[in-house]
Structures are given as C-alpha cells and as structure tokens.
Amino acid sequence: MFKGVGLGLFVVLAAVLILGTFAADYQTFLRQHYDNPKSNVGDNYCNKMMQRRGMTSPKCKEVNTFIHDTKNKIIAVCGDGGEAINNRLRRSKNQFRVTTCKLKGSSTKPPCDYRGNESPRYIVIACENGLPVHYEEEVVFSRF
C-alpha cells in the first residue's frame, strides 16, 4: 500500500515539474517575443525594448523579433492556426505584425545598438503542450 502511494506521489511531482518547465518556457517566450499592443517607447524602439526585456546583458542578443498581436492568436499557431513544417516547428497560416531587432556591427559586448524592421510576416514557432516556447528567427516565409 505504501509503495503505491509513493509511486503516485512521484507521478504527480514529475507531472508538476514537466508542466512547470513548459509554463516557464512559455513565460520566457512572452518576455522575449510578445509586445501587444506595440509599446510606445519613442525613438529607438529596439534599443529600449531589448534592454527592458533583459536581452542586452551580459551580452547583446544578436536578433530578436517582437510579435504585435494577441496571445490567443499566437497560441492558435500551435493548433489550427498553424501548419507543421517539421517535427518541431509550426508556421502560422496568417501574417502577424512584427518588429525584428538586429544588432548593428559584430560585437555582442554592451552597450548594444539595434536597428529595427517592422513588417507583416508569417511566424515560425516551436510549441510544447499547446503553447509557444521558441520563435524561429532564421525562417522567414513570404507565403507558403
């Protein structure tokens, strides 16, 4: 009887740890890539947002994209709002308004200086447990 309780407790704890990891990955995704409505930070949107979101220390993140749409529409890409392009990644069926920030120059040592490009774009993300956990910066589709 005690063995069954111990096994049950182990299964519950394992599930909590796994789901907690997915939730943490989703929160990281939101911190790095979600900005809706687009923040009104004045000039130098990318410099201010990259710093505000913690991507300029201890080194400058080279490229980052902010998505200016609702969480529900982004999450939908993990379901019927997206199409699988491989075992890990999904491409949105609709375009999203995004701002991509790219580091100027080749040094990743602060201070960080970015240039931004805002455009509508299909997004490519990785999902776990129905939630986005990674934005694939390298894949840009104009139309499938």
Backbone as a chain_set.jsonl record, in Angstrom:
{"seq": "MFKGVGLGLFVVLAAVLILGTFAADYQTFLRQHYDNPKSNVGDNYCNKMMQRRGMTSPKCKEVNTFIHDTKNKIIAVCGDGGEAINNRLRRSKNQFRVTTCKLKGSSTKPPCDYRGNESPRYIVIACENGLPVHYEEEVVFSRF", "coords": {"N": [[0.831, -1.198, 0.0], [1.887, 1.308, 0.816], [3.886, 1.568, -1.075], [2.446, 2.058, -3.424], [1.337, 4.567, -2.899], [3.664, 6.075, -2.752], [4.594, 5.826, -5.424], [2.479, 7.034, -6.777], [2.68, 9.643, -5.756], [5.189, 10.305, -6.784], [4.622, 10.319, -9.568], [2.794, 12.449, -9.702], [4.441, 14.578, -8.811], [6.409, 14.542, -10.838], [4.833, 15.226, -13.052], [4.072, 17.833, -12.324], [6.58, 19.11, -12.33], [7.304, 18.843, -15.057], [5.17, 20.198, -16.372], [5.546, 22.661, -15.185], [7.99, 23.396, -16.296], [7.236, 23.744, -18.999], [5.487, 25.904, -18.647], [7.296, 27.825, -17.717], [8.963, 28.059, -19.965], [7.112, 29.101, -21.784], [6.552, 31.549, -20.534], [9.071, 32.75, -20.796], [9.155, 32.903, -23.585], [7.062, 34.77, -23.981], [8.17, 37.036, -22.657], [10.371, 37.563, -24.29], [9.299, 37.806, -26.893], [6.655, 38.791, -27.151], [4.722, 41.63, -27.62], [2.183, 43.389, -27.354], [-0.425, 45.693, -27.16], [1.894, 47.25, -29.486], [4.583, 48.585, -27.746], [4.793, 51.974, -26.765], [7.508, 53.511, -26.897], [8.85, 55.625, -27.857], [11.568, 57.027, -29.759], [14.068, 54.772, -31.095], [13.008, 52.118, -30.664], [13.834, 49.359, -30.674], [16.315, 49.361, -29.237], [15.416, 50.202, -26.702], [13.417, 48.283, -26.043], [14.809, 45.83, -26.153], [16.619, 46.174, -24.076], [14.848, 46.613, -21.938], [13.592, 44.143, -21.804], [15.596, 42.472, -20.981], [17.652, 41.509, -22.694], [20.161, 42.434, -23.247], [22.269, 42.019, -21.607], [24.303, 39.615, -20.023], [25.493, 39.871, -22.475], [24.852, 41.171, -25.779], [21.917, 40.18, -27.366], [21.788, 38.941, -30.61], [19.73, 38.938, -32.622], [16.255, 39.543, -32.467], [12.746, 39.075, -32.401], [9.724, 40.824, -32.024], [6.324, 40.21, -31.508], [3.351, 41.682, -32.474], [0.548, 41.114, -31.624], [-2.398, 39.374, -30.376], [-2.183, 37.191, -27.496], [-3.793, 34.923, -27.714], [-4.062, 34.587, -30.511], [-1.43, 34.039, -31.191], [-0.96, 31.688, -29.722], [-2.769, 30.094, -31.073], [-1.386, 29.329, -33.359], [-0.073, 27.106, -32.586], [-2.018, 25.265, -32.805], [-4.886, 24.935, -34.75], [-4.372, 27.243, -36.158], [-1.968, 27.131, -37.357], [0.536, 25.387, -39.323], [2.307, 22.331, -39.436], [5.754, 22.301, -40.092], [7.912, 20.781, -39.73], [9.041, 18.22, -37.444], [9.228, 19.756, -35.176], [8.647, 22.498, -35.57], [6.161, 25.056, -36.288], [4.315, 26.841, -38.736], [2.658, 29.914, -39.094], [-0.687, 30.331, -40.336], [-1.659, 32.741, -40.998], [-0.531, 36.144, -41.473], [1.435, 38.049, -39.146], [1.888, 41.148, -37.437], [5.066, 42.252, -36.938], [8.112, 43.242, -35.263], [11.434, 43.166, -36.029], [14.483, 43.11, -34.44], [17.805, 43.854, -34.999], [21.185, 43.491, -34.157], [23.511, 46.066, -34.56], [26.614, 46.057, -36.242], [29.345, 43.808, -35.286], [30.067, 43.135, -32.725], [29.133, 41.663, -29.669], [29.263, 42.777, -27.24], [28.056, 44.852, -24.631], [27.779, 48.498, -24.775], [24.618, 47.867, -26.369], [23.429, 48.254, -29.679], [20.746, 48.583, -31.771], [19.01, 48.008, -34.889], [15.774, 48.368, -36.264], [13.098, 46.613, -37.935], [9.94, 46.764, -39.066], [7.25, 44.755, -40.087], [4.604, 42.935, -41.822], [4.358, 39.426, -41.361], [4.654, 35.88, -41.791], [4.845, 33.74, -39.036], [7.17, 31.513, -37.435], [7.193, 29.047, -35.09], [8.097, 27.054, -32.205], [6.28, 24.664, -30.358], [5.109, 23.486, -27.197], [3.091, 21.378, -25.338], [0.876, 22.724, -26.387], [1.547, 25.403, -26.244], [3.427, 28.288, -27.289], [6.961, 28.153, -27.318], [9.317, 28.854, -28.435], [10.678, 31.108, -30.781], [11.408, 30.976, -34.124], [13.955, 32.48, -35.504], [15.444, 32.304, -37.844], [13.904, 31.458, -39.976], [12.07, 32.737, -42.514], [9.127, 33.345, -44.142], [7.503, 34.405, -47.033], [5.205, 33.628, -48.238], [3.424, 30.524, -48.223]], "CA": [[0.0, 0.0, 0.0], [2.754, 2.477, 0.891], [4.594, 1.683, -2.355], [1.515, 2.673, -4.38], [1.243, 5.991, -2.564], [4.939, 6.674, -3.16], [4.619, 5.898, -6.881], [1.507, 8.063, -7.16], [3.273, 10.939, -5.427], [6.257, 10.532, -7.773], [3.994, 10.669, -10.846], [2.252, 13.805, -9.564], [5.568, 15.518, -8.767], [7.011, 14.582, -12.172], [3.931, 15.999, -13.916], [4.182, 19.242, -11.922], [7.87, 19.609, -12.824], [7.253, 18.938, -16.521], [4.269, 21.301, -16.735], [6.199, 23.889, -14.73], [9.003, 23.718, -17.299], [6.528, 24.304, -20.156], [4.996, 27.226, -18.271], [8.458, 28.723, -17.667], [9.375, 28.303, -21.349], [6.101, 29.991, -22.362], [6.778, 32.879, -19.954], [10.272, 33.273, -21.448], [8.719, 33.268, -24.94], [6.313, 36.031, -23.886], [9.1, 38.121, -22.312], [11.263, 37.861, -25.408], [8.7, 37.968, -28.224], [5.289, 39.319, -27.151], [4.583, 43.058, -27.312], [0.907, 43.812, -27.916], [-0.085, 46.467, -28.368], [3.3, 47.644, -29.561], [4.924, 49.578, -26.725], [5.118, 53.318, -27.233], [8.719, 53.882, -26.163], [9.503, 56.728, -28.564], [12.638, 56.657, -30.692], [14.922, 53.622, -30.752], [12.17, 51.044, -30.115], [14.592, 48.129, -30.432], [17.262, 49.554, -28.136], [14.688, 50.287, -25.439], [12.735, 47.026, -25.737], [15.792, 44.778, -25.885], [17.127, 46.423, -22.725], [13.737, 46.435, -20.999], [13.268, 42.714, -21.704], [16.735, 41.735, -20.45], [18.402, 40.813, -23.736], [21.381, 43.202, -23.536], [23.261, 41.761, -20.568], [25.677, 40.099, -20.031], [25.893, 40.196, -23.844], [23.755, 41.606, -26.633], [21.299, 39.179, -28.235], [22.029, 39.451, -31.954], [18.472, 39.152, -33.345], [15.054, 39.198, -31.71], [11.512, 39.542, -33.02], [8.569, 41.079, -31.174], [5.058, 39.985, -32.194], [2.36, 42.666, -32.035], [-0.791, 40.545, -31.782], [-2.88, 38.824, -29.113], [-1.661, 35.898, -27.051], [-4.647, 33.86, -28.251], [-3.727, 34.355, -31.921], [-0.108, 33.408, -31.23], [-1.159, 30.312, -29.248], [-3.502, 29.363, -32.12], [-0.419, 28.775, -34.314], [0.248, 25.771, -32.065], [-3.166, 24.414, -33.133], [-5.416, 25.033, -36.116], [-3.907, 28.474, -36.804], [-0.628, 26.897, -37.897], [0.792, 24.128, -40.026], [3.6, 21.742, -39.109], [6.729, 22.312, -41.189], [8.765, 19.637, -39.4], [8.612, 17.629, -36.171], [9.353, 20.703, -34.068], [8.222, 23.869, -35.863], [4.869, 25.332, -36.932], [4.24, 28.118, -39.451], [1.322, 30.491, -38.997], [-1.472, 30.401, -41.569], [-1.886, 34.167, -41.254], [0.595, 37.012, -41.135], [1.417, 38.826, -37.912], [2.72, 42.361, -37.456], [6.226, 42.001, -36.084], [9.297, 44.087, -35.359], [12.667, 42.409, -35.842], [15.598, 43.944, -33.99], [19.102, 43.254, -35.318], [22.33, 44.189, -33.596], [24.398, 46.725, -35.524], [28.007, 45.672, -36.028], [29.587, 42.393, -34.993], [30.394, 42.925, -31.316], [27.991, 41.398, -28.788], [29.547, 43.382, -25.933], [27.326, 46.107, -24.408], [26.376, 48.802, -24.995], [24.011, 47.26, -27.545], [22.765, 49.207, -30.568], [19.937, 47.79, -32.689], [18.16, 48.608, -35.913], [14.514, 47.637, -36.292], [12.342, 46.49, -39.173], [8.573, 46.339, -38.79], [6.574, 44.277, -41.295], [3.749, 41.763, -41.632], [5.15, 38.237, -41.667], [4.274, 34.588, -41.231], [5.789, 33.414, -37.967], [7.512, 30.103, -37.239], [7.432, 28.846, -33.671], [8.052, 25.709, -31.632], [5.251, 24.579, -29.327], [5.091, 22.363, -26.258], [1.825, 21.372, -24.594], [-0.045, 23.693, -26.965], [1.991, 26.777, -26.001], [4.674, 28.636, -27.975], [8.117, 28.186, -26.416], [10.504, 29.294, -29.175], [10.465, 31.795, -32.059], [12.492, 30.608, -35.035], [14.39, 33.711, -36.17], [16.117, 32.055, -39.122], [12.977, 31.057, -41.022], [11.173, 33.808, -42.919], [8.33, 32.949, -45.304], [6.632, 35.451, -47.539], [3.936, 32.909, -48.476], [3.755, 29.132, -48.43]], "C": [[0.87, 1.255, 0.0], [3.507, 2.688, -0.417], [3.713, 2.375, -3.391], [1.378, 4.165, -4.152], [2.514, 6.709, -3.015], [5.034, 6.838, -4.668], [3.667, 6.984, -7.375], [2.047, 9.463, -6.909], [4.377, 11.296, -6.416], [5.678, 10.981, -9.113], [3.45, 12.094, -10.796], [3.384, 14.835, -9.563], [6.242, 15.647, -10.131], [6.148, 15.417, -13.116], [4.017, 17.487, -13.599], [5.485, 19.844, -12.447], [7.852, 19.798, -14.331], [6.364, 20.103, -16.94], [4.845, 22.64, -16.3], [7.267, 24.338, -15.711], [8.351, 24.332, -18.533], [6.041, 25.713, -19.853], [6.14, 28.234, -18.226], [8.935, 29.052, -19.074], [8.401, 29.25, -22.05], [6.284, 31.41, -21.828], [8.018, 33.533, -20.554], [9.936, 33.713, -22.867], [7.989, 34.613, -24.909], [7.246, 37.205, -23.596], [9.927, 38.531, -23.53], [10.538, 38.264, -26.686], [7.312, 38.603, -28.264], [5.293, 40.791, -26.766], [3.332, 43.58, -28.005], [0.066, 44.499, -26.85], [1.38, 46.888, -28.328], [3.556, 48.777, -28.576], [5.298, 50.904, -27.362], [6.304, 53.816, -26.413], [9.477, 55.015, -26.854], [10.537, 56.223, -29.553], [13.4, 55.448, -30.179], [14.143, 52.508, -30.053], [13.009, 49.822, -29.746], [15.575, 48.272, -29.281], [16.539, 49.515, -26.793], [14.04, 48.957, -25.068], [13.717, 45.9, -25.425], [16.364, 44.936, -24.473], [16.042, 46.128, -21.691], [13.439, 44.952, -20.764], [14.47, 41.843, -21.323], [17.569, 40.987, -21.468], [19.667, 41.569, -24.152], [22.477, 42.97, -22.504], [23.203, 40.287, -20.181], [26.226, 40.357, -21.434], [24.653, 40.552, -24.64], [23.22, 40.423, -27.442], [21.34, 39.739, -29.652], [20.758, 39.781, -32.731], [17.322, 38.758, -32.439], [13.849, 39.808, -32.396], [10.42, 39.695, -31.974], [7.31, 40.949, -32.016], [4.021, 40.927, -31.601], [0.958, 42.146, -32.348], [-1.168, 39.867, -30.474], [-2.227, 37.481, -28.783], [-2.47, 34.759, -27.657], [-4.327, 33.562, -29.713], [-2.363, 33.69, -32.066], [-0.227, 31.943, -30.797], [-1.861, 29.473, -30.315], [-2.567, 28.75, -33.166], [-0.002, 27.37, -33.871], [-0.875, 24.775, -32.362], [-3.587, 24.615, -34.573], [-5.042, 26.326, -36.832], [-2.514, 28.35, -37.402], [-0.544, 25.558, -38.586], [2.181, 23.636, -39.666], [4.519, 21.838, -40.322], [7.842, 21.303, -40.938], [8.299, 19.113, -38.042], [8.547, 18.636, -35.04], [8.671, 22.046, -34.324], [6.858, 23.931, -36.556], [4.904, 26.725, -37.545], [2.804, 28.62, -39.381], [0.632, 30.492, -40.362], [-1.723, 31.845, -41.968], [-0.645, 34.964, -40.874], [0.337, 37.735, -39.812], [2.235, 40.083, -38.138], [3.84, 42.139, -36.458], [7.271, 43.092, -36.27], [10.499, 43.203, -35.08], [13.788, 43.388, -35.525], [16.903, 43.203, -34.275], [20.206, 44.138, -34.777], [23.152, 44.811, -34.72], [25.83, 46.311, -35.217], [28.125, 44.21, -35.634], [29.888, 42.112, -33.525], [29.121, 42.691, -30.511], [28.228, 41.936, -27.377], [28.732, 44.669, -25.79], [28.264, 47.308, -24.451], [25.889, 48.267, -26.346], [23.286, 48.326, -28.36], [22.065, 48.406, -31.66], [19.284, 48.647, -33.765], [16.904, 47.735, -36.001], [13.866, 47.646, -37.656], [10.961, 45.957, -38.82], [7.904, 45.936, -40.096], [5.589, 43.176, -40.934], [4.524, 40.519, -42.083], [4.473, 36.99, -41.106], [5.306, 34.252, -40.165], [5.997, 31.91, -37.904], [7.914, 29.938, -35.781], [7.491, 27.357, -33.342], [7.037, 25.746, -30.491], [5.477, 23.351, -28.457], [3.826, 22.485, -25.438], [0.867, 22.458, -25.089], [0.335, 25.144, -26.756], [3.271, 27.06, -26.776], [5.823, 28.744, -26.968], [9.382, 28.668, -27.112], [10.056, 29.976, -30.462], [11.659, 31.48, -32.94], [12.862, 31.824, -35.876], [14.89, 33.469, -37.59], [15.165, 31.764, -40.268], [12.022, 32.203, -41.31], [10.454, 33.364, -44.194], [7.519, 34.13, -45.756], [5.249, 34.861, -47.808], [4.281, 31.451, -48.693], [3.327, 28.758, -49.748]], "O": [[0.598, 2.182, -0.763], [3.744, 3.823, -0.831], [4.205, 3.203, -4.159], [1.309, 4.941, -5.106], [2.458, 7.8, -3.582], [5.501, 7.87, -5.15], [4.001, 7.756, -8.273], [1.894, 10.358, -7.74], [4.492, 12.446, -6.838], [6.187, 11.92, -9.725], [3.627, 12.86, -11.743], [3.289, 15.856, -10.244], [6.607, 16.751, -10.535], [6.668, 16.221, -13.889], [4.033, 18.314, -14.511], [5.489, 20.966, -12.955], [8.338, 20.813, -14.832], [6.763, 20.913, -17.776], [4.65, 23.648, -16.979], [7.435, 25.537, -15.936], [8.846, 25.326, -19.063], [6.159, 26.611, -20.687], [5.973, 29.376, -18.653], [9.277, 30.2, -19.355], [8.822, 30.107, -22.826], [6.182, 32.373, -22.588], [8.023, 34.74, -20.796], [10.379, 34.773, -23.31], [8.27, 35.492, -25.724], [7.125, 38.258, -24.221], [10.15, 39.719, -23.762], [11.104, 38.998, -27.496], [6.837, 38.927, -29.353], [5.806, 41.16, -25.71], [3.402, 44.142, -29.098], [-0.133, 43.956, -25.763], [2.017, 46.881, -27.275], [2.853, 49.788, -28.565], [6.018, 50.956, -28.359], [6.135, 54.456, -25.375], [10.608, 55.33, -26.483], [10.404, 55.135, -30.112], [13.379, 55.139, -28.987], [14.547, 52.016, -29.0], [12.904, 49.308, -28.632], [15.658, 47.386, -28.431], [17.002, 48.866, -25.854], [14.101, 48.541, -23.911], [13.472, 45.101, -24.521], [16.567, 43.95, -23.765], [16.299, 45.466, -20.686], [13.077, 44.555, -19.657], [14.376, 40.615, -21.34], [18.139, 39.942, -21.154], [20.182, 41.38, -25.254], [23.503, 43.651, -22.524], [22.102, 39.758, -20.025], [27.278, 40.976, -21.59], [23.533, 40.266, -24.219], [23.983, 39.743, -28.127], [20.965, 40.891, -29.872], [20.709, 40.794, -33.428], [17.4, 37.759, -31.725], [13.916, 40.923, -32.912], [10.214, 38.812, -31.141], [7.23, 41.508, -33.11], [3.83, 40.972, -30.385], [0.27, 42.67, -33.224], [-0.349, 39.792, -29.558], [-1.786, 36.745, -29.666], [-1.907, 33.745, -28.069], [-4.323, 32.398, -30.114], [-2.162, 32.87, -32.962], [0.345, 31.059, -31.436], [-1.586, 28.281, -30.45], [-2.92, 27.754, -33.796], [0.38, 26.544, -34.7], [-0.695, 23.57, -32.186], [-2.784, 24.49, -35.497], [-5.368, 26.487, -38.009], [-1.947, 29.326, -37.892], [-1.425, 24.709, -38.455], [3.126, 24.422, -39.597], [4.124, 21.503, -41.438], [8.627, 21.006, -41.838], [7.254, 19.536, -37.549], [7.873, 18.392, -34.039], [8.168, 22.668, -33.389], [6.456, 23.025, -37.286], [5.445, 27.664, -36.962], [1.856, 27.861, -39.58], [1.277, 30.635, -41.401], [-1.971, 32.139, -43.137], [0.176, 34.526, -40.068], [-0.803, 37.991, -39.423], [3.17, 40.086, -38.94], [3.597, 41.871, -35.281], [7.309, 43.773, -37.295], [10.582, 42.567, -34.029], [14.01, 44.361, -36.246], [17.084, 42.063, -33.846], [20.175, 45.361, -34.915], [23.453, 44.151, -35.715], [26.215, 46.226, -34.051], [27.144, 43.466, -35.646], [29.956, 40.949, -33.127], [28.147, 43.43, -30.651], [27.5, 41.602, -26.442], [28.708, 45.49, -26.707], [29.455, 47.147, -24.184], [26.636, 48.219, -27.323], [22.613, 49.193, -27.804], [22.703, 47.645, -32.387], [19.041, 49.839, -33.579], [16.969, 46.518, -35.832], [14.06, 48.573, -38.442], [10.826, 44.834, -38.335], [7.97, 46.662, -41.088], [5.707, 42.551, -39.879], [5.258, 40.563, -43.07], [3.804, 37.044, -40.074], [6.503, 34.455, -40.368], [5.117, 31.131, -38.271], [8.839, 30.589, -35.295], [7.003, 26.516, -34.098], [6.946, 26.729, -29.755], [5.967, 22.32, -28.917], [3.516, 23.551, -24.907], [0.13, 23.045, -24.296], [-0.459, 26.037, -27.053], [4.117, 26.176, -26.912], [5.677, 29.348, -25.906], [10.408, 28.872, -26.462], [9.163, 29.485, -31.153], [12.802, 31.697, -32.538], [12.172, 32.158, -36.839], [14.767, 34.344, -38.446], [15.573, 31.817, -41.429], [11.246, 32.597, -40.439], [11.091, 33.048, -45.198], [6.899, 34.801, -44.931], [4.238, 35.537, -47.62], [5.318, 31.148, -49.283], [3.505, 27.609, -50.152]]}, "num_chains": 1, "name": "protein.A"}
